[in-house]
mmCIF file of C-alpha atoms and ligand atoms in Angstrom:
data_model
loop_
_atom_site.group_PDB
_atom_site.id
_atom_site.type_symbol
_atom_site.label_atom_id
_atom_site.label_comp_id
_atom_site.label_asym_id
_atom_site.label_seq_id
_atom_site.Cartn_x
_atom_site.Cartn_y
_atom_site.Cartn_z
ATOM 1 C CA UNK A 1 -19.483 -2.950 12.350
ATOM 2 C CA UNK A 2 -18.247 -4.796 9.006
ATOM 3 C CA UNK A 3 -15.120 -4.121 8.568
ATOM 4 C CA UNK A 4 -14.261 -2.777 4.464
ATOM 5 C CA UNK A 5 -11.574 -1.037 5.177
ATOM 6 C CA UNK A 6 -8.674 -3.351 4.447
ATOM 7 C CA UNK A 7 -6.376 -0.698 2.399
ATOM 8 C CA UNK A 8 -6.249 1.882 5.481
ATOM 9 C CA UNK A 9 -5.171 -1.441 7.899
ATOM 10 C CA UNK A 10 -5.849 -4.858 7.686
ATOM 11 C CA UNK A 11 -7.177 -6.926 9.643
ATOM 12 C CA UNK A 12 -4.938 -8.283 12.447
ATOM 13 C CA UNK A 13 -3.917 -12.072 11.434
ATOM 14 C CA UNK A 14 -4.108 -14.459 14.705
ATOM 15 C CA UNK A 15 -0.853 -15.806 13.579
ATOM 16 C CA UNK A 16 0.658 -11.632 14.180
ATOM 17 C CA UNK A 17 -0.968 -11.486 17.194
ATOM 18 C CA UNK A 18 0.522 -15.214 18.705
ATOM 19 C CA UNK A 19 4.090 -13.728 17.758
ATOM 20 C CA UNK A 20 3.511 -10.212 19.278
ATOM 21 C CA UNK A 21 2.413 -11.843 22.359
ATOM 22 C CA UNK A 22 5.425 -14.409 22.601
ATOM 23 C CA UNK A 23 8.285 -11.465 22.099
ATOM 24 C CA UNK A 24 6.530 -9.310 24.520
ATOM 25 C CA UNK A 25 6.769 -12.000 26.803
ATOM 26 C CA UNK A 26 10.837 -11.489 26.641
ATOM 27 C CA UNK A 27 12.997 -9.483 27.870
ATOM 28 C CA UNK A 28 16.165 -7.524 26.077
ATOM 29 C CA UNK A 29 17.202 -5.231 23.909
ATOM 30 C CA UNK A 30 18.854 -6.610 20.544
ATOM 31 C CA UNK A 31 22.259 -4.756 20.776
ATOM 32 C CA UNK A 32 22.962 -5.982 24.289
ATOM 33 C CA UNK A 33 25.235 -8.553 24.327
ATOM 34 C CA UNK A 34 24.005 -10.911 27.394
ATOM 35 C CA UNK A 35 22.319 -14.075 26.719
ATOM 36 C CA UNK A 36 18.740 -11.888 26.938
ATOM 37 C CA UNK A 37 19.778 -9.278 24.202
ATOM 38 C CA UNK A 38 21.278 -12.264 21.822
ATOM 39 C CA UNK A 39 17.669 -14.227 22.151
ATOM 40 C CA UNK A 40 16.035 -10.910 21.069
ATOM 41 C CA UNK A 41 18.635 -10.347 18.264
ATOM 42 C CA UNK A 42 18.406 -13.940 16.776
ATOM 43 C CA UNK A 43 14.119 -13.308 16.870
ATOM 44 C CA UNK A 44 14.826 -10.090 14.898
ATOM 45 C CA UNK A 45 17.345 -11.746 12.399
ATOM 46 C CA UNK A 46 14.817 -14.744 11.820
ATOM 47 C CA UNK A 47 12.023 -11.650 10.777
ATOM 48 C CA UNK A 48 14.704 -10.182 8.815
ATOM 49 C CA UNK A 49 15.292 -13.040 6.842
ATOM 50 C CA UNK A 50 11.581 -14.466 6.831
ATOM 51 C CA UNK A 51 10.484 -11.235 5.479
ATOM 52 C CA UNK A 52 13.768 -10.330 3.136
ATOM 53 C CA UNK A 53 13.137 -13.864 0.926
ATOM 54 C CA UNK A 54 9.359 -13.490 1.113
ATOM 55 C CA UNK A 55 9.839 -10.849 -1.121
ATOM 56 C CA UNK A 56 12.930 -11.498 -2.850
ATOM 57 C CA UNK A 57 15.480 -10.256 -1.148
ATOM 58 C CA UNK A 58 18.495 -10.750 1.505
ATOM 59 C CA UNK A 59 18.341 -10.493 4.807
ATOM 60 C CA UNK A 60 21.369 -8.001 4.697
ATOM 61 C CA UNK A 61 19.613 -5.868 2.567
ATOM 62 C CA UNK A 62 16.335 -5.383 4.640
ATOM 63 C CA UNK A 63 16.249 -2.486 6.769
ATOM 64 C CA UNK A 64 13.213 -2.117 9.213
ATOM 65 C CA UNK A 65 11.473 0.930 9.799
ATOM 66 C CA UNK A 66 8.271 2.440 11.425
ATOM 67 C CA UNK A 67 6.424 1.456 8.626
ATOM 68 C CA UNK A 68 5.433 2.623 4.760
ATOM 69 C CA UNK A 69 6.106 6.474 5.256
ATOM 70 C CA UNK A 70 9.284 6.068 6.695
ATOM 71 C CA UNK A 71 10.386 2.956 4.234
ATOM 72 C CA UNK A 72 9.423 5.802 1.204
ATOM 73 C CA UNK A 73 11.383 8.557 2.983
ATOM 74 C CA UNK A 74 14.554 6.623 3.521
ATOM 75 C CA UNK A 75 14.872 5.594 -0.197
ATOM 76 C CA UNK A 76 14.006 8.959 -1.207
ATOM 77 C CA UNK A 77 16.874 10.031 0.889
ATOM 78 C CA UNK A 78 19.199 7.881 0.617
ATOM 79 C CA UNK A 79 18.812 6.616 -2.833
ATOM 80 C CA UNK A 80 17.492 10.663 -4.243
ATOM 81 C CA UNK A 81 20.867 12.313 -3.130
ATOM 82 C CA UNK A 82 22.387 13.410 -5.788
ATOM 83 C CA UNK A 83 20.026 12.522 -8.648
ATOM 84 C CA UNK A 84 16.460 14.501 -9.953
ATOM 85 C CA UNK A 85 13.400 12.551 -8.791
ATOM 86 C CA UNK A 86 10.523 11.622 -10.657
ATOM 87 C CA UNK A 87 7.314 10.163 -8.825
ATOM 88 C CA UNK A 88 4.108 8.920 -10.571
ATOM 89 C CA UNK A 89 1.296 10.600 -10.540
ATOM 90 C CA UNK A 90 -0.830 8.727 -8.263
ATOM 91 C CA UNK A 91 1.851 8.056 -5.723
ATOM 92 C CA UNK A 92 1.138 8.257 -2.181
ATOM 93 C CA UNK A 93 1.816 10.763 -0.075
ATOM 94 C CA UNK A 94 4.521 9.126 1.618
ATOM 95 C CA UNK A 95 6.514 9.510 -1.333
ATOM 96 C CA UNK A 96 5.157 12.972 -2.552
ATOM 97 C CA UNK A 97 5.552 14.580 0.418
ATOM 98 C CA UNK A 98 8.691 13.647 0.331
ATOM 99 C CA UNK A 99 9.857 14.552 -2.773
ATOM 100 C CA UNK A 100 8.812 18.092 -3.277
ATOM 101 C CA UNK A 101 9.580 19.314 -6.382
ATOM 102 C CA UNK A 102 9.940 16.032 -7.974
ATOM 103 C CA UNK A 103 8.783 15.729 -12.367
ATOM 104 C CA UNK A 104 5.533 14.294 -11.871
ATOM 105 C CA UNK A 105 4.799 10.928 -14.351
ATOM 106 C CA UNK A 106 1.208 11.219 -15.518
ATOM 107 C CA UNK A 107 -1.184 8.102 -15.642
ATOM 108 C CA UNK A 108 -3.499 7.151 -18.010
ATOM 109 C CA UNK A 109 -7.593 7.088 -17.259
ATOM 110 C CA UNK A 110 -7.323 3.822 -15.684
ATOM 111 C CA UNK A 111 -4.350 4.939 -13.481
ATOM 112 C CA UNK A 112 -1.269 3.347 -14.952
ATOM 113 C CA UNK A 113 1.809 4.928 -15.824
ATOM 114 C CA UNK A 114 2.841 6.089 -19.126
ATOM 115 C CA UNK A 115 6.175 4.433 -20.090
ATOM 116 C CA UNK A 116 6.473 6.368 -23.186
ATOM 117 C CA UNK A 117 6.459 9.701 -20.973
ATOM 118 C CA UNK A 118 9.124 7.450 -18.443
ATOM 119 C CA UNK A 119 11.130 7.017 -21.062
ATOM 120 C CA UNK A 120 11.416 10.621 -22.063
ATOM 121 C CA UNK A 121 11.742 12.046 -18.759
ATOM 122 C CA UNK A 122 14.403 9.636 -18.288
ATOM 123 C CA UNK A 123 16.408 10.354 -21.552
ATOM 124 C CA UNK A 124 16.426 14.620 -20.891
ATOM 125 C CA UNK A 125 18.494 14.874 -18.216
ATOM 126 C CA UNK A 126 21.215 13.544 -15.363
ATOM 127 C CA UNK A 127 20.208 10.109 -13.533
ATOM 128 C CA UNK A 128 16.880 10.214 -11.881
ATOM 129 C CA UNK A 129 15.483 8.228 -8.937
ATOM 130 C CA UNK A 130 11.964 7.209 -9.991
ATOM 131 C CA UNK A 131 9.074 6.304 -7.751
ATOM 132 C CA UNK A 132 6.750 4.084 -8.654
ATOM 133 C CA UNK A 133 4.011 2.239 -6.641
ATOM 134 C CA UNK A 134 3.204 -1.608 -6.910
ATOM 135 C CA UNK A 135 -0.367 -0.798 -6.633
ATOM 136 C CA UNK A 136 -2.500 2.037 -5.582
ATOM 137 C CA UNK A 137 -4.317 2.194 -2.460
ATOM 138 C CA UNK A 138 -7.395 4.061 -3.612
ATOM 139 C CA UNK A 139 -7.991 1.935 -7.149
ATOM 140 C CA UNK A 140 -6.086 -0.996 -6.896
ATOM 141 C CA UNK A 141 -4.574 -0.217 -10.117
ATOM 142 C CA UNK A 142 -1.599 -2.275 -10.792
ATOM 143 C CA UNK A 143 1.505 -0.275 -11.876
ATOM 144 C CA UNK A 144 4.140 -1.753 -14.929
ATOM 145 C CA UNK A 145 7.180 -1.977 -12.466
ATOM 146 C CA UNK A 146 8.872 -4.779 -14.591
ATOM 147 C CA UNK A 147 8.897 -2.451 -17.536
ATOM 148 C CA UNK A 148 9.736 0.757 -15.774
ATOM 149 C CA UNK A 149 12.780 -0.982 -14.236
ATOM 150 C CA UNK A 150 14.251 -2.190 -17.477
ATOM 151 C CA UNK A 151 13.530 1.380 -18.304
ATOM 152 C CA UNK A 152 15.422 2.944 -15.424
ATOM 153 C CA UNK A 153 18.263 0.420 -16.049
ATOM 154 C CA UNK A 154 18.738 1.296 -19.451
ATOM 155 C CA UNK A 155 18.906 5.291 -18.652
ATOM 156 C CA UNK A 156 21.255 4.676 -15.254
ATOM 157 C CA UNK A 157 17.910 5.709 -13.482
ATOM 158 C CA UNK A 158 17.233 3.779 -10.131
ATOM 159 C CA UNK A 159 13.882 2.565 -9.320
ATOM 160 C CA UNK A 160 12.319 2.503 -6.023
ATOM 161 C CA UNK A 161 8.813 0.690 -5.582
ATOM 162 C CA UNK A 162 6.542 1.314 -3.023
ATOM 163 C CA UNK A 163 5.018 -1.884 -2.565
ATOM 164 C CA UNK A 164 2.987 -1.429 0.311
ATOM 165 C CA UNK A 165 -0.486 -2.114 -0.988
ATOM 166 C CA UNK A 166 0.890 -4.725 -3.473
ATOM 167 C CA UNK A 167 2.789 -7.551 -0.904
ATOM 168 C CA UNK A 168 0.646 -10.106 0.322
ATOM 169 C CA UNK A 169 -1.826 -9.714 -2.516
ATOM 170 C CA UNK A 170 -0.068 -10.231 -5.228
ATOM 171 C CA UNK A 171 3.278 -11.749 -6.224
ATOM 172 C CA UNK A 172 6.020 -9.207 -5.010
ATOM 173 C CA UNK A 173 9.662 -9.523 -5.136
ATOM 174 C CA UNK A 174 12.445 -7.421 -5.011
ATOM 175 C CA UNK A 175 14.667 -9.303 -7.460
ATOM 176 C CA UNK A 176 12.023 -10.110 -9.894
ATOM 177 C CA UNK A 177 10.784 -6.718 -10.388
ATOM 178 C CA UNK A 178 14.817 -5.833 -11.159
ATOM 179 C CA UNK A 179 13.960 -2.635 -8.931
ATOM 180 C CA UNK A 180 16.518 -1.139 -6.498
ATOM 181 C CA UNK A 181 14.108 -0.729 -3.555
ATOM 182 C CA UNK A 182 11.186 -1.762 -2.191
ATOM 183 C CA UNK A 183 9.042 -0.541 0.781
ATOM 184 C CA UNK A 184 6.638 -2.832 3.053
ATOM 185 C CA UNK A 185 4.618 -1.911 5.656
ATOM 186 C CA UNK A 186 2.981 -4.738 8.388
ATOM 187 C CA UNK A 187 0.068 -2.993 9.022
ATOM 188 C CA UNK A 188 -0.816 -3.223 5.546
ATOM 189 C CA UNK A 189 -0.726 -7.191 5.196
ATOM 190 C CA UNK A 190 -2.127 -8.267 8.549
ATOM 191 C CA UNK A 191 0.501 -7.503 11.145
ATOM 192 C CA UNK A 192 0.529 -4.707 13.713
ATOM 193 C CA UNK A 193 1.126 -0.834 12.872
ATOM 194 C CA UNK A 194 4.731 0.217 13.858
ATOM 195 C CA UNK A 195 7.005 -1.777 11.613
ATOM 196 C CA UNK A 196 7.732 -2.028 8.386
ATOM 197 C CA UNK A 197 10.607 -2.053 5.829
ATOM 198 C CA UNK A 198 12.646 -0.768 2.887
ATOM 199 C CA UNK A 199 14.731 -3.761 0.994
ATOM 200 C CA UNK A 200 17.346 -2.327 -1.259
ATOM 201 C CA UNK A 201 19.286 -4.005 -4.168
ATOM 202 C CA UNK A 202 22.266 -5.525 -2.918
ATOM 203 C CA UNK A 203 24.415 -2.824 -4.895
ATOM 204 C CA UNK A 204 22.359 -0.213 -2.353
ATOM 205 C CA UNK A 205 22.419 -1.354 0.797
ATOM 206 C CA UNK A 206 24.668 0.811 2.417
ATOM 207 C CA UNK A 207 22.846 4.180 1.930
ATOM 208 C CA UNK A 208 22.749 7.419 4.239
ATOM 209 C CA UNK A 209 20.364 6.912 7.317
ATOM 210 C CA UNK A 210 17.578 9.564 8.186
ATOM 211 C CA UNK A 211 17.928 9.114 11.669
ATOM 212 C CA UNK A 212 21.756 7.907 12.248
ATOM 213 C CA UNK A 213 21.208 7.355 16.148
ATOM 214 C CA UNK A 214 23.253 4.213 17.685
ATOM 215 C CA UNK A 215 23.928 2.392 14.442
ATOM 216 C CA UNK A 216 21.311 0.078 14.311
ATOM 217 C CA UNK A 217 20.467 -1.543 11.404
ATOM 218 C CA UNK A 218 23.808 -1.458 10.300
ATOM 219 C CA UNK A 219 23.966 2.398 10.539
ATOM 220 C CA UNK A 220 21.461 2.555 8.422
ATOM 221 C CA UNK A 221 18.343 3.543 11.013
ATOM 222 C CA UNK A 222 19.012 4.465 14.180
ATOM 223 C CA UNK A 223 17.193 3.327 17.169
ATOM 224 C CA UNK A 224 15.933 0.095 19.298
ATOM 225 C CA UNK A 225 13.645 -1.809 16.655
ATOM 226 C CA UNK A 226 10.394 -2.352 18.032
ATOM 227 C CA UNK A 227 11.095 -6.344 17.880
ATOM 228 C CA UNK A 228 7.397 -7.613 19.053
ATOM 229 C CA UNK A 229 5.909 -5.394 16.069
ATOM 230 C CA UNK A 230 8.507 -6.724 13.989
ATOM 231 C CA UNK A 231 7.825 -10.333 15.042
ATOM 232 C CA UNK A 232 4.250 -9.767 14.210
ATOM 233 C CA UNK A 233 5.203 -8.789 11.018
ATOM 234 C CA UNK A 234 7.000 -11.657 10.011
ATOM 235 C CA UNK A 235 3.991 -13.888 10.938
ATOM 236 C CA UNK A 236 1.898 -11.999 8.937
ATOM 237 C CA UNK A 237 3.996 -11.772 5.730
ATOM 238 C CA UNK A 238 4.581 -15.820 6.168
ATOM 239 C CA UNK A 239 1.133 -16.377 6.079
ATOM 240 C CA UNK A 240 -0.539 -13.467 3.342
ATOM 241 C CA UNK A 241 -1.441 -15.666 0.666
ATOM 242 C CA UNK A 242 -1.310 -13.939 -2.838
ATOM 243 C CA UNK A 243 -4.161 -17.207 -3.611
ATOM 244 C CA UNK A 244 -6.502 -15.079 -1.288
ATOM 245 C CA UNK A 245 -7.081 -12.920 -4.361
ATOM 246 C CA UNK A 246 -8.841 -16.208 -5.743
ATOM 247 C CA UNK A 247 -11.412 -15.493 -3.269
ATOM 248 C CA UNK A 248 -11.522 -12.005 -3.229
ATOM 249 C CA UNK A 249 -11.773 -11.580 -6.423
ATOM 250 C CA UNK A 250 -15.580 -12.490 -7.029
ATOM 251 C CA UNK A 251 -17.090 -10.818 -3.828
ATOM 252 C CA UNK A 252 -15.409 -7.452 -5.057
ATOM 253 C CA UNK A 253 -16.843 -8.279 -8.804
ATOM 254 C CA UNK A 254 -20.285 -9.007 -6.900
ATOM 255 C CA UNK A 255 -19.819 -5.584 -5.278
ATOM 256 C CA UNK A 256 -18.832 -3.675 -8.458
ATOM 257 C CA UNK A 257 -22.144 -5.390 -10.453
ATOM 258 C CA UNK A 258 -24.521 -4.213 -7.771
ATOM 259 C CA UNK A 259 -22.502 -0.859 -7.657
ATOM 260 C CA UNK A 260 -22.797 -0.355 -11.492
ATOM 261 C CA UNK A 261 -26.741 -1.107 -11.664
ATOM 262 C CA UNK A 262 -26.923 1.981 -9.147
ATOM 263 C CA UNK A 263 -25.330 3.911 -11.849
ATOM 264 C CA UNK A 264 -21.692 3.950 -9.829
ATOM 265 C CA UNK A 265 -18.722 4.240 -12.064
ATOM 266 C CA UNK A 266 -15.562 1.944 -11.313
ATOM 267 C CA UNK A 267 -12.667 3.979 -11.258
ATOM 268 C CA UNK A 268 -9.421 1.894 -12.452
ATOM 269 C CA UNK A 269 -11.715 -0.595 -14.136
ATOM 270 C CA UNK A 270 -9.828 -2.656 -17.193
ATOM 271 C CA UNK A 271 -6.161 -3.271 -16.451
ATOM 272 C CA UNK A 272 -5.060 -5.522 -13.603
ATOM 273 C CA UNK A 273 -5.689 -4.613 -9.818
ATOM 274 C CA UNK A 274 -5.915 -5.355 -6.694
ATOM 275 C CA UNK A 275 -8.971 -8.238 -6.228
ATOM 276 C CA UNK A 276 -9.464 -6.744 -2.958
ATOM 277 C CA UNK A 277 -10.356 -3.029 -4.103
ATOM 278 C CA UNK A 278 -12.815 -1.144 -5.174
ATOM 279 C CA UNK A 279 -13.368 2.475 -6.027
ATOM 280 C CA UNK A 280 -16.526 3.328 -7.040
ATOM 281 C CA UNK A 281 -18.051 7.192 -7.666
ATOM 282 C CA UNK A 282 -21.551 7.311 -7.339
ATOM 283 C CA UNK A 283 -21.750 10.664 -10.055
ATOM 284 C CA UNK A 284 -23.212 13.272 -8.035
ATOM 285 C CA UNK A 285 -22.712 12.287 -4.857
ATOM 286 C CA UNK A 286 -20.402 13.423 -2.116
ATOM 287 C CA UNK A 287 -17.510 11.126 -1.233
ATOM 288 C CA UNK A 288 -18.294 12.254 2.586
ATOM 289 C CA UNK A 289 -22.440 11.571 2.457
ATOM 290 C CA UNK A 290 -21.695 7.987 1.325
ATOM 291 C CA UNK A 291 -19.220 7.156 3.811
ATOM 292 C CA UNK A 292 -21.002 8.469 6.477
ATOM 293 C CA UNK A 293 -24.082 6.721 5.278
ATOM 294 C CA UNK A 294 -22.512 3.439 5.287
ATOM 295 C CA UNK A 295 -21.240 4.158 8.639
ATOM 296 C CA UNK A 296 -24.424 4.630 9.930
ATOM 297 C CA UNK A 297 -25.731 1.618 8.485
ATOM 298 C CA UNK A 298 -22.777 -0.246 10.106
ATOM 299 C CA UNK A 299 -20.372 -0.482 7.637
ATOM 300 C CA UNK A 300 -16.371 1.118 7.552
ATOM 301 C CA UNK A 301 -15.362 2.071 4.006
ATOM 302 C CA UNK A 302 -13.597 5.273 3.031
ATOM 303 C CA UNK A 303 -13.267 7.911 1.042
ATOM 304 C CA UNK A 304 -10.463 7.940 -1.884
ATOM 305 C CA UNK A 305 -8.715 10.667 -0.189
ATOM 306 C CA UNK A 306 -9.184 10.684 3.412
ATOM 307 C CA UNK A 307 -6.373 12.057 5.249
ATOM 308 C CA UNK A 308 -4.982 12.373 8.575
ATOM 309 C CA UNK A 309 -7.729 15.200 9.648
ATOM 310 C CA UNK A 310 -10.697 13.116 8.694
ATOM 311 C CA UNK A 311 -11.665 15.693 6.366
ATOM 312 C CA UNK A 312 -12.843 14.442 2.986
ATOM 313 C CA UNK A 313 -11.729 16.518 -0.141
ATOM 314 C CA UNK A 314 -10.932 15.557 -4.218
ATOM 315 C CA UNK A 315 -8.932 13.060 -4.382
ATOM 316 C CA UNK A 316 -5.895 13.546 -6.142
ATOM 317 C CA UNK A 317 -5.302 9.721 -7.902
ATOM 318 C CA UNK A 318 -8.683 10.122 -9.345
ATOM 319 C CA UNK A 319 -8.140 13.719 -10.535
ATOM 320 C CA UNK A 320 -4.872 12.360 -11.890
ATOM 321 C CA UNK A 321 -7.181 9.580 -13.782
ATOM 322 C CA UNK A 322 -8.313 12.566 -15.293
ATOM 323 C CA UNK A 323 -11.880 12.035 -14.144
ATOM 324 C CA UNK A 324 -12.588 15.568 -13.124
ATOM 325 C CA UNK A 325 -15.447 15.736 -9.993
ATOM 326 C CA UNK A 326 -16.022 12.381 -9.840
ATOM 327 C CA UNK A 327 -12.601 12.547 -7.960
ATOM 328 C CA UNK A 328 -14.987 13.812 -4.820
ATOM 329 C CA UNK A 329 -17.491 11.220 -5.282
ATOM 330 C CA UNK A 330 -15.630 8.063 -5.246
ATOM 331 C CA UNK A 331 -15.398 5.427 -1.601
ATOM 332 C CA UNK A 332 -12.952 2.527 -1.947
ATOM 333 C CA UNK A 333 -14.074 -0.616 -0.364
ATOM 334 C CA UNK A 334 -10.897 -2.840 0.029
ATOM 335 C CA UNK A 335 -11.812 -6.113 1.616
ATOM 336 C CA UNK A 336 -10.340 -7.368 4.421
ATOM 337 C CA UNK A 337 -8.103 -10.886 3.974
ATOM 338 C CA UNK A 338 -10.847 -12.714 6.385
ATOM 339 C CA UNK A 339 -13.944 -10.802 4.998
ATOM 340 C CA UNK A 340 -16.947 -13.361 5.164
ATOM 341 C CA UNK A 341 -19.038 -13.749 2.007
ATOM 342 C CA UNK A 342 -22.105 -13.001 4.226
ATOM 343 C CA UNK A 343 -20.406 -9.497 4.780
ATOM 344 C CA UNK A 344 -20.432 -8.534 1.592
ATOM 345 C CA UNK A 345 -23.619 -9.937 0.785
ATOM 346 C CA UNK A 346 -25.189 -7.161 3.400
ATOM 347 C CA UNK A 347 -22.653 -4.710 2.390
ATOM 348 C CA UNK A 348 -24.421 -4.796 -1.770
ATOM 349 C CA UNK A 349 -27.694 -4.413 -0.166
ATOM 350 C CA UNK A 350 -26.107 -1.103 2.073
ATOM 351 C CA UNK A 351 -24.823 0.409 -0.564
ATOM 352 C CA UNK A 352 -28.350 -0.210 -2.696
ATOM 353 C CA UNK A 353 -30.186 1.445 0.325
ATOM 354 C CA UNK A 354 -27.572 4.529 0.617
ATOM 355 C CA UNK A 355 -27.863 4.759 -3.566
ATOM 356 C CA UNK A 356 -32.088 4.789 -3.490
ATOM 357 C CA UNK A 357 -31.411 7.289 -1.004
ATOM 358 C CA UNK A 358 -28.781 9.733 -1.970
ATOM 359 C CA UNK A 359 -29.591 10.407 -4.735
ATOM 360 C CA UNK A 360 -33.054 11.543 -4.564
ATOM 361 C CA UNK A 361 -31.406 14.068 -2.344
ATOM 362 C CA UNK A 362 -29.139 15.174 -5.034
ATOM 363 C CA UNK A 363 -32.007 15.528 -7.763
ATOM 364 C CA UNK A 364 -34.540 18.016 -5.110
ATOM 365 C CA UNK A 365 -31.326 20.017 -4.226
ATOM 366 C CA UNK A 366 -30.668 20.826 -8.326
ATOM 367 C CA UNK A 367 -34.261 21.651 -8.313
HETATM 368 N N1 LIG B 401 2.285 3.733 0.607
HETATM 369 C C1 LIG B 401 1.040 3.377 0.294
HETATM 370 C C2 LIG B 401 0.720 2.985 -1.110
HETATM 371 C C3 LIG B 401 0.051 3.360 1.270
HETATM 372 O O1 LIG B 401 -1.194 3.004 0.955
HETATM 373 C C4 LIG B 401 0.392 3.745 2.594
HETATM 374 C C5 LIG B 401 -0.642 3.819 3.647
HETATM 375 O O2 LIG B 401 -1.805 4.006 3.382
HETATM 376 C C6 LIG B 401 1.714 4.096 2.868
HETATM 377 C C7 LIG B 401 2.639 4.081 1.856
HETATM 378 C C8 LIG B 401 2.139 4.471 4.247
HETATM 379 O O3 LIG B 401 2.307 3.307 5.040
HETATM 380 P P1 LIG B 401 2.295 3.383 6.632
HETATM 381 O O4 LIG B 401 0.892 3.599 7.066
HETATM 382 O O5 LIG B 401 2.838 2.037 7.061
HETATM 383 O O6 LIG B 401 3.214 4.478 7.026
#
């Protein structure tokens, strides 16, 4: 099995995996005050403030969590209370879900957010918490945080980022993006699943917990942190280099060429992405037939919206792309940090085969 599904979970980095291994090896809990518990705490405080400067942050400021969802969920609680919320259109459902109700920010046909309508939402009305990925997980599509901060800061709005897809593939940081929050997830850069974390302005650190518990995390998450995930994250944010794009970039331009010959569209081409990701919609072809085609000739990719039942249905980034049924007919390849060139290479000549073949299908069944 080649592995092309980078954006669901990377792959493991060996460096993640010699850090898990060490801090299971130890015993203690990091709130117990023997000598155990203190060697535990000082391996979590070293993550915390590894991972807090890798992207721009303090150490105080970091709180670790489960992962993305929950890193999404706390700032929407703790930094929402109070204020409307307004999440782009193409968020992921870790924020939507969690802001129900919330004014929706539409997106333009390439997937990035219109400032002009920020701007307006922002000016009719009280102070808003706005949501606004780094970059999407189904196109790659690179989001103007920069802008939409200076925005939020000029209308009292806060901005959280989820930056999930974004760290470790492209430049991220908390205090150059002038947001107030920003949420990480391991999994997502080469550590293990089961960690992650929100890092909040330094004016925000204190907010309301979701799950108060013992007070860990300086009342700000309850419960024992999962320190051998968290280790593993560390190691894997210390060594995702944003140069890796470098490399990336022209296999997944080799991958889009071959796509486009086959008469694939590139949703999210034109304005700066992800050089890991592709999302391409073969026009008349189910999302489902191509992924399971490509699974059968060995190869993992997904559909844009596959979600936590397997079932494949439209997704709703591309619909917000405005790109009507091609929204069911589009896989994203994302390519793994350690993906050989060979890979891809057999994956263009896959995807050729599963073209020639799908589509014949699709012409006898209008007939
Ligand atoms: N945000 C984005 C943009 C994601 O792509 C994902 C996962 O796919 C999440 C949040 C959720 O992260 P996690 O799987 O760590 O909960």
């Amino acid at each position: 099995m080649i592995y092309l599904d980078a954006n669901a979970s990377e792959a493991l980095r060996p460096e993640a995996r010699r850090a898990m291994l060490d801090a299971l090896d130890r015993v203690g809990n990091p709130a117990s005050v023997h000598g155990a518990g203190r060697a535990t705490r000082k391996m979590l405080e070293d993550a915390r403030e590894a991972i807090a400067s890798r992207f721009g942050g303090r150490a105080a400021d970091l709180v670790f969590t489960s992962g993305g969802t929950e890193a999404d969920a706390l700032a929407i609680h703790g930094l929402g209370a109070g204020r409307r919320v307004i999440v782009g259109a193409t968020e992921h459902d870790a924020i939507l879900a969690s802001a129900p109700g919330a004014a929706i920010l539409p997106v333009d046909r390439a997937g990035v957010a219109d400032l002009a309508a920020l701007d307006r939402l922002l000016a009719d009305g009280p102070p808003a918490l706005v949501c606004l990925m780094f970059a999407n997980n189904e196109t790659g599509t690179l989001q103007p945080v920069v802008e939409a901060a200076t925005l939020c800061r000029r209308h009292g709005a806060l901005l959280h980022v989820d930056a999930v897809q974004a760290a470790g593939r492209v430049p991220v940081s908390l205090a150059a993006t002038g947001s107030h929050a920003l949420a990480l997830s391991s999994h997502k850069l080469g550590g293990p699943a089961g960690a992650g974390a929100l890092l909040l302005a330094p004016e925000l650190a204190s907010i309301a917990p979701l799950m108060p518990g013992g007070g860990q995390e300086r009342g700000r998450r309850g419960g024992t942190p999962p320190v051998a995930a968290i280790a593993g994250f560390a190691a894997a944010a210390g060594c995702a280099v944003e140069s890796n794009a470098d490399r990336l970039g022209p296999l997944r331009d080799a991958i889009e060429r071959a796509a486009l010959a086959e008469g694939a569209v590139v949703c999210g081409a034109g304005p700066a992405r992800l050089a890991n990701t592709s999302c391409l919609a073969l026009p008349g072809v189910r999302a489902d037939a191509q992924v399971i085609a490509l699974d059968l000739a060995g190869f993992a990719v997904s559909a844009g919206a596959a979600c936590s039942s397997g079932k494949i249905g439209a997704s709703h980034v591309l619909t917000a792309m405005g790109l009507g049924t091609l929204a069911a007919q589009a896989i994203r390849v994302s390519l793994p940090w350690n993906v050989a060139e060979g890979d891809v290479r057999a994956f263009i000549a896959a995807y050729r085969d599963m073209a020639a073949r799908l589509r014949p299908m699709l012409a006898s069944d209008a007939a």
